[in-house]
Short mmCIF file of C-alpha atoms in Angstrom, two decimals:
data_model
loop_
_atom_site.label_atom_id
_atom_site.label_comp_id
_atom_site.label_asym_id
_atom_site.label_seq_id
_atom_site.Cartn_x
_atom_site.Cartn_y
_atom_site.Cartn_z
CA UNK A 1 139.94 89.62 103.63
CA UNK A 2 141.32 92.49 101.53
CA UNK A 3 140.69 94.96 104.41
CA UNK A 4 138.89 97.32 102.03
CA UNK A 5 136.03 98.08 104.43
CA UNK A 6 136.04 99.24 108.04
CA UNK A 7 133.65 96.61 109.40
CA UNK A 8 131.83 93.46 108.17
CA UNK A 9 128.49 95.21 107.59
CA UNK A 10 126.52 97.10 104.97
CA UNK A 11 123.61 99.53 105.07
CA UNK A 12 120.79 100.71 102.83
CA UNK A 13 119.06 104.05 102.40
CA UNK A 14 116.21 103.75 99.91
CA UNK A 15 114.84 107.11 98.81
CA UNK A 16 111.11 106.66 98.23
CA UNK A 17 110.28 110.37 98.00
CA UNK A 18 108.52 111.61 94.88
CA UNK A 19 107.69 115.10 93.68
CA UNK A 20 104.17 116.53 93.78
CA UNK A 21 103.53 115.44 90.17
CA UNK A 22 104.48 111.85 91.02
CA UNK A 23 107.86 111.86 89.29
CA UNK A 24 110.58 109.82 91.03
CA UNK A 25 113.36 111.52 92.94
CA UNK A 26 116.66 112.11 91.17
CA UNK A 27 118.57 110.22 93.86
CA UNK A 28 117.26 106.69 94.30
CA UNK A 29 119.20 105.68 97.39
CA UNK A 30 122.56 104.57 98.70
CA UNK A 31 124.31 101.31 99.61
CA UNK A 32 127.29 101.63 101.93
CA UNK A 33 129.78 98.83 102.51
CA UNK A 34 131.53 98.83 105.87
CA UNK A 35 129.32 101.32 107.71
CA UNK A 36 126.49 103.88 107.44
CA UNK A 37 126.09 107.39 106.11
CA UNK A 38 124.97 109.64 109.01
CA UNK A 39 123.35 112.00 106.51
CA UNK A 40 120.67 109.41 105.80
CA UNK A 41 119.33 108.48 109.23
CA UNK A 42 118.07 110.26 112.35
CA UNK A 43 119.08 109.33 115.90
CA UNK A 44 120.37 105.89 116.85
CA UNK A 45 119.62 102.52 115.30
CA UNK A 46 117.56 99.95 117.17
CA UNK A 47 119.36 96.61 116.93
CA UNK A 48 117.89 93.12 117.18
CA UNK A 49 119.79 89.83 116.88
CA UNK A 50 119.54 87.59 113.84
CA UNK A 51 117.45 84.57 114.85
CA UNK A 52 118.29 82.34 111.88
CA UNK A 53 121.36 82.48 109.67
CA UNK A 54 119.60 81.40 106.50
CA UNK A 55 118.25 84.94 106.00
CA UNK A 56 118.56 88.29 107.74
CA UNK A 57 115.80 86.96 109.97
CA UNK A 58 114.79 88.70 113.20
CA UNK A 59 111.95 88.72 115.71
CA UNK A 60 109.03 91.17 115.57
CA UNK A 61 107.30 91.58 118.94
CA UNK A 62 103.95 92.84 117.73
CA UNK A 63 102.01 94.45 114.88
CA UNK A 64 99.44 97.20 115.47
CA UNK A 65 96.80 99.02 113.47
CA UNK A 66 95.65 102.39 114.81
CA UNK A 67 97.59 101.72 118.01
CA UNK A 68 95.97 98.35 118.72
CA UNK A 69 97.59 94.93 118.44
CA UNK A 70 95.90 92.58 115.97
CA UNK A 71 97.23 89.55 117.87
CA UNK A 72 99.45 88.34 115.04
CA UNK A 73 102.63 87.85 117.11
CA UNK A 74 101.51 86.14 120.28
CA UNK A 75 103.95 84.16 122.35
CA UNK A 76 107.64 84.35 123.19
CA UNK A 77 108.68 83.64 119.60
CA UNK A 78 106.75 86.60 118.27
CA UNK A 79 106.66 86.92 114.48
CA UNK A 80 109.71 85.91 112.51
CA UNK A 81 110.50 88.52 109.85
CA UNK A 82 113.09 89.04 107.14
CA UNK A 83 114.52 92.40 106.14
CA UNK A 84 114.76 92.13 102.36
CA UNK A 85 115.56 94.93 99.90
CA UNK A 86 114.70 92.56 97.05
CA UNK A 87 111.00 92.51 97.98
CA UNK A 88 108.97 95.55 96.95
CA UNK A 89 106.01 95.11 99.28
CA UNK A 90 105.30 93.97 102.84
CA UNK A 91 104.54 90.26 102.79
CA UNK A 92 103.08 88.11 105.54
CA UNK A 93 100.87 85.07 106.18
CA UNK A 94 97.79 85.19 103.97
CA UNK A 95 95.26 85.09 106.80
CA UNK A 96 97.00 87.88 108.72
CA UNK A 97 97.47 90.09 105.66
CA UNK A 98 93.79 89.68 104.75
CA UNK A 99 92.92 90.87 108.27
CA UNK A 100 95.26 93.87 107.95
CA UNK A 101 93.83 94.87 104.58
CA UNK A 102 90.34 94.66 106.05
CA UNK A 103 91.39 96.88 108.98
CA UNK A 104 92.85 99.56 106.69
CA UNK A 105 89.88 99.42 104.32
CA UNK A 106 91.68 97.84 101.36
CA UNK A 107 89.53 95.77 99.03
CA UNK A 108 90.44 92.92 96.71
CA UNK A 109 91.87 94.05 93.37
CA UNK A 110 89.56 91.50 91.76
CA UNK A 111 86.60 93.30 93.29
CA UNK A 112 87.92 96.67 92.12
CA UNK A 113 88.26 95.40 88.56
CA UNK A 114 84.80 93.89 88.77
CA UNK A 115 83.31 97.32 89.62
CA UNK A 116 85.40 99.10 86.99
CA UNK A 117 84.39 96.78 84.18
CA UNK A 118 80.70 96.84 85.09
CA UNK A 119 80.70 100.65 85.18
CA UNK A 120 82.49 101.01 81.87
CA UNK A 121 80.41 98.56 79.87
CA UNK A 122 77.08 98.57 81.69
CA UNK A 123 74.85 98.90 78.61
CA UNK A 124 76.52 96.09 76.64
CA UNK A 125 76.57 93.92 79.73
CA UNK A 126 72.81 94.19 80.26
CA UNK A 127 72.09 93.57 76.55
CA UNK A 128 73.96 90.27 76.57
CA UNK A 129 72.30 88.93 79.73
CA UNK A 130 69.25 87.70 77.78
CA UNK A 131 71.18 85.84 75.09
CA UNK A 132 74.05 84.06 76.75
CA UNK A 133 74.77 81.92 79.80
CA UNK A 134 77.05 83.00 82.63
CA UNK A 135 79.57 80.38 81.48
CA UNK A 136 79.58 81.77 77.93
CA UNK A 137 79.86 85.40 79.00
CA UNK A 138 82.65 84.80 81.51
CA UNK A 139 84.56 82.63 79.04
CA UNK A 140 84.27 85.29 76.36
CA UNK A 141 85.54 87.94 78.75
CA UNK A 142 88.57 85.77 79.40
CA UNK A 143 87.89 85.30 83.10
CA UNK A 144 87.01 81.60 82.79
CA UNK A 145 88.87 79.01 80.72
CA UNK A 146 86.99 77.42 77.82
CA UNK A 147 85.79 73.93 78.73
CA UNK A 148 84.10 72.80 75.50
CA UNK A 149 84.53 73.14 71.77
CA UNK A 150 85.63 76.61 70.70
CA UNK A 151 82.51 76.96 68.56
CA UNK A 152 80.43 76.82 71.74
CA UNK A 153 82.20 79.88 73.11
CA UNK A 154 80.69 83.28 72.41
CA UNK A 155 83.65 84.80 70.60
CA UNK A 156 82.02 87.82 68.99
CA UNK A 157 80.28 89.50 71.89
CA UNK A 158 81.25 93.16 71.60
CA UNK A 159 81.19 93.77 75.33
CA UNK A 160 83.34 90.73 75.99
CA UNK A 161 86.04 91.85 73.59
CA UNK A 162 86.12 95.27 75.19
CA UNK A 163 86.26 93.81 78.68
CA UNK A 164 89.10 91.48 77.73
CA UNK A 165 91.14 94.30 76.17
CA UNK A 166 90.54 96.44 79.23
CA UNK A 167 91.62 93.68 81.60
CA UNK A 168 94.75 92.95 79.57
CA UNK A 169 95.71 96.62 79.54
CA UNK A 170 95.16 96.94 83.28
CA UNK A 171 97.12 93.76 84.01
CA UNK A 172 100.06 95.00 81.91
CA UNK A 173 100.28 98.22 83.90
CA UNK A 174 100.37 96.50 87.30
CA UNK A 175 102.28 93.31 86.46
CA UNK A 176 105.60 94.63 87.76
CA UNK A 177 104.12 94.92 91.25
CA UNK A 178 102.72 91.41 91.24
CA UNK A 179 99.13 92.62 90.93
CA UNK A 180 96.88 89.82 89.68
CA UNK A 181 94.27 90.73 87.11
CA UNK A 182 90.67 89.53 87.05
CA UNK A 183 91.46 85.94 86.11
CA UNK A 184 91.72 82.51 87.73
CA UNK A 185 89.38 80.11 89.58
CA UNK A 186 88.26 82.69 92.16
CA UNK A 187 87.61 85.31 89.49
CA UNK A 188 85.76 82.81 87.28
CA UNK A 189 83.41 81.83 90.12
CA UNK A 190 82.86 85.48 91.05
CA UNK A 191 82.13 86.41 87.44
CA UNK A 192 79.50 83.68 87.03
CA UNK A 193 77.93 84.66 90.34
CA UNK A 194 77.63 88.25 89.15
CA UNK A 195 76.16 87.27 85.79
CA UNK A 196 73.63 84.84 87.28
CA UNK A 197 72.51 87.44 89.79
CA UNK A 198 72.12 90.05 87.05
CA UNK A 199 70.07 87.64 84.93
CA UNK A 200 67.71 87.04 87.86
CA UNK A 201 67.21 90.78 88.25
CA UNK A 202 66.56 91.15 84.51
CA UNK A 203 63.92 88.44 84.70
CA UNK A 204 62.17 90.57 87.33
CA UNK A 205 62.04 93.48 84.84
CA UNK A 206 64.40 95.63 86.85
CA UNK A 207 65.80 98.74 85.14
CA UNK A 208 69.38 98.88 83.91
CA UNK A 209 70.43 101.27 86.68
CA UNK A 210 69.04 99.01 89.38
CA UNK A 211 70.69 95.94 87.82
CA UNK A 212 74.09 97.59 87.58
CA UNK A 213 73.98 99.02 91.11
CA UNK A 214 72.94 95.69 92.56
CA UNK A 215 75.51 93.76 90.56
CA UNK A 216 78.30 96.00 91.84
CA UNK A 217 77.35 94.96 95.36
CA UNK A 218 78.21 91.40 94.40
CA UNK A 219 81.72 92.62 93.55
CA UNK A 220 82.22 93.22 97.27
CA UNK A 221 81.84 89.48 97.81
CA UNK A 222 84.96 88.73 95.75
CA UNK A 223 87.31 87.43 98.46
CA UNK A 224 90.55 89.17 99.31
CA UNK A 225 92.56 86.01 99.96
CA UNK A 226 95.86 87.71 100.74
CA UNK A 227 96.44 88.94 97.21
CA UNK A 228 96.94 92.54 96.22
CA UNK A 229 94.28 94.94 97.50
CA UNK A 230 93.33 98.47 96.54
CA UNK A 231 91.97 101.56 98.28
CA UNK A 232 90.31 104.76 97.16
CA UNK A 233 93.14 107.28 96.78
CA UNK A 234 90.97 109.90 98.44
CA UNK A 235 90.82 107.80 101.62
CA UNK A 236 94.57 107.90 102.28
CA UNK A 237 94.50 110.95 104.61
CA UNK A 238 91.92 109.19 106.80
CA UNK A 239 93.52 105.75 106.95
CA UNK A 240 95.15 104.46 110.17
CA UNK A 241 98.85 104.23 110.94
CA UNK A 242 100.37 100.78 111.32
CA UNK A 243 103.23 99.84 113.67
CA UNK A 244 105.89 97.17 113.62
CA UNK A 245 107.17 96.62 117.17
CA UNK A 246 110.77 95.40 116.93
CA UNK A 247 113.25 95.29 119.79
CA UNK A 248 110.63 96.96 121.99
CA UNK A 249 110.51 99.99 119.68
CA UNK A 250 107.53 100.94 117.54
CA UNK A 251 108.31 101.58 113.86
CA UNK A 252 105.32 103.43 112.46
CA UNK A 253 104.17 103.70 108.85
CA UNK A 254 101.55 106.21 107.75
CA UNK A 255 99.06 105.37 105.03
CA UNK A 256 101.03 107.52 102.62
CA UNK A 257 104.00 105.24 103.27
CA UNK A 258 102.28 101.85 103.07
CA UNK A 259 99.97 102.69 100.15
CA UNK A 260 101.49 102.79 96.66
CA UNK A 261 100.07 105.28 94.20
CA UNK A 262 100.40 104.00 90.62
CA UNK A 263 99.57 105.92 87.45
CA UNK A 264 98.17 103.76 84.67
CA UNK A 265 97.15 105.43 81.40
CA UNK A 266 96.64 108.73 83.21
CA UNK A 267 94.55 107.22 86.01
CA UNK A 268 95.82 106.92 89.57
CA UNK A 269 95.35 103.67 91.44
CA UNK A 270 96.26 103.18 95.08
CA UNK A 271 97.51 99.75 96.07
CA UNK A 272 97.98 98.33 99.56
CA UNK A 273 101.62 97.63 100.37
CA UNK A 274 100.57 94.46 102.23
CA UNK A 275 100.51 91.21 100.28
CA UNK A 276 99.77 87.69 101.49
CA UNK A 277 102.40 85.00 101.10
CA UNK A 278 102.38 81.71 103.00
CA UNK A 279 105.91 80.35 103.48
CA UNK A 280 105.61 76.76 104.75
CA UNK A 281 107.57 75.27 107.69
CA UNK A 282 110.34 74.76 108.54
CA UNK A 283 111.38 78.08 106.96
CA UNK A 284 108.01 79.73 107.61
CA UNK A 285 105.75 81.22 108.62
CA UNK A 286 107.59 84.45 107.87
CA UNK A 287 106.93 88.11 107.28
CA UNK A 288 109.06 90.00 104.76
CA UNK A 289 109.89 93.64 105.42
CA UNK A 290 110.36 94.82 101.87
CA UNK A 291 110.98 98.27 100.43
CA UNK A 292 107.68 99.68 101.74
CA UNK A 293 109.25 99.39 105.21
CA UNK A 294 112.94 99.81 104.34
CA UNK A 295 112.26 103.11 102.58
CA UNK A 296 111.12 105.00 105.70
CA UNK A 297 113.71 103.20 107.86
CA UNK A 298 117.45 103.19 107.20
CA UNK A 299 118.72 99.64 107.70
CA UNK A 300 122.07 98.25 108.84
CA UNK A 301 122.93 94.61 108.15
CA UNK A 302 125.66 94.01 110.73
CA UNK A 303 127.33 90.69 109.95
CA UNK A 304 130.08 91.17 112.49
CA UNK A 305 127.68 91.53 115.40
CA UNK A 306 125.00 89.19 114.05
CA UNK A 307 122.26 91.82 114.10
CA UNK A 308 120.02 94.13 112.08
CA UNK A 309 119.46 97.79 112.95
CA UNK A 310 116.72 100.26 111.98
CA UNK A 311 116.63 104.06 112.28
CA UNK A 312 114.35 106.73 110.84
CA UNK A 313 115.58 107.56 107.33
CA UNK A 314 116.56 111.09 106.41
#
């Protein structure tokens, strides 16, 4: 109304580039009101119409992993997606995201923590197997909630205290990204399964090395139910590209773009940029193209023409 901008639109360039040592770039990005900065995109934008006014919601034709459709957007309606700078990751229906993480080789963060904790405190873990039940051990660790009187809970198990401190420290480092730590009903069940299995092996007089190696296999059974998943950082160069087909154009992300490398207490962890989120009807199901996608692709939100446009960021 004040005629301060050239057109009723705005655009985002989000600079995701980091230096070799992992430090963030000096320039974080740019928001332009009324147009776009040609210095920050390559070629022409691909425009698609807004399908629902409640959000910047558009249609995605298909989603591919390693050049092959995973069948997530069948039908004329395709997949309904939102372009949202306020979401850090790429969100989608839980079942679909679990399938994607399986395709790219990402494993449940709960499973990763399970392996990490077993490795770090193997000796203490094996020592306590003879003396305490799976319920007591998992409650002491902090994975399961106490169900009886506090005096019934093993509160002075050395290994448990160490495991709890480790889990708390790890959770603190990843909380900003919505990464769930090894806690909750799923984690509690998985923990007791691991402990019971280890106790059976101990009863068969297996050595500590055999017990620990076998127990870590159980960690692979911890389900990845759409939550945050992790990969081995060394696998990134060998991981497949993914493609978002929008407006008949393929928008490709490499593993380096859809995997987030996080440093926590000097240790690198690599987190999948895909996270499950079920949005119920009538608003959902929806995908959310967050910053993992909007970093590589300059985005125009064109209110005047009722459309969203994407172009390769520069």
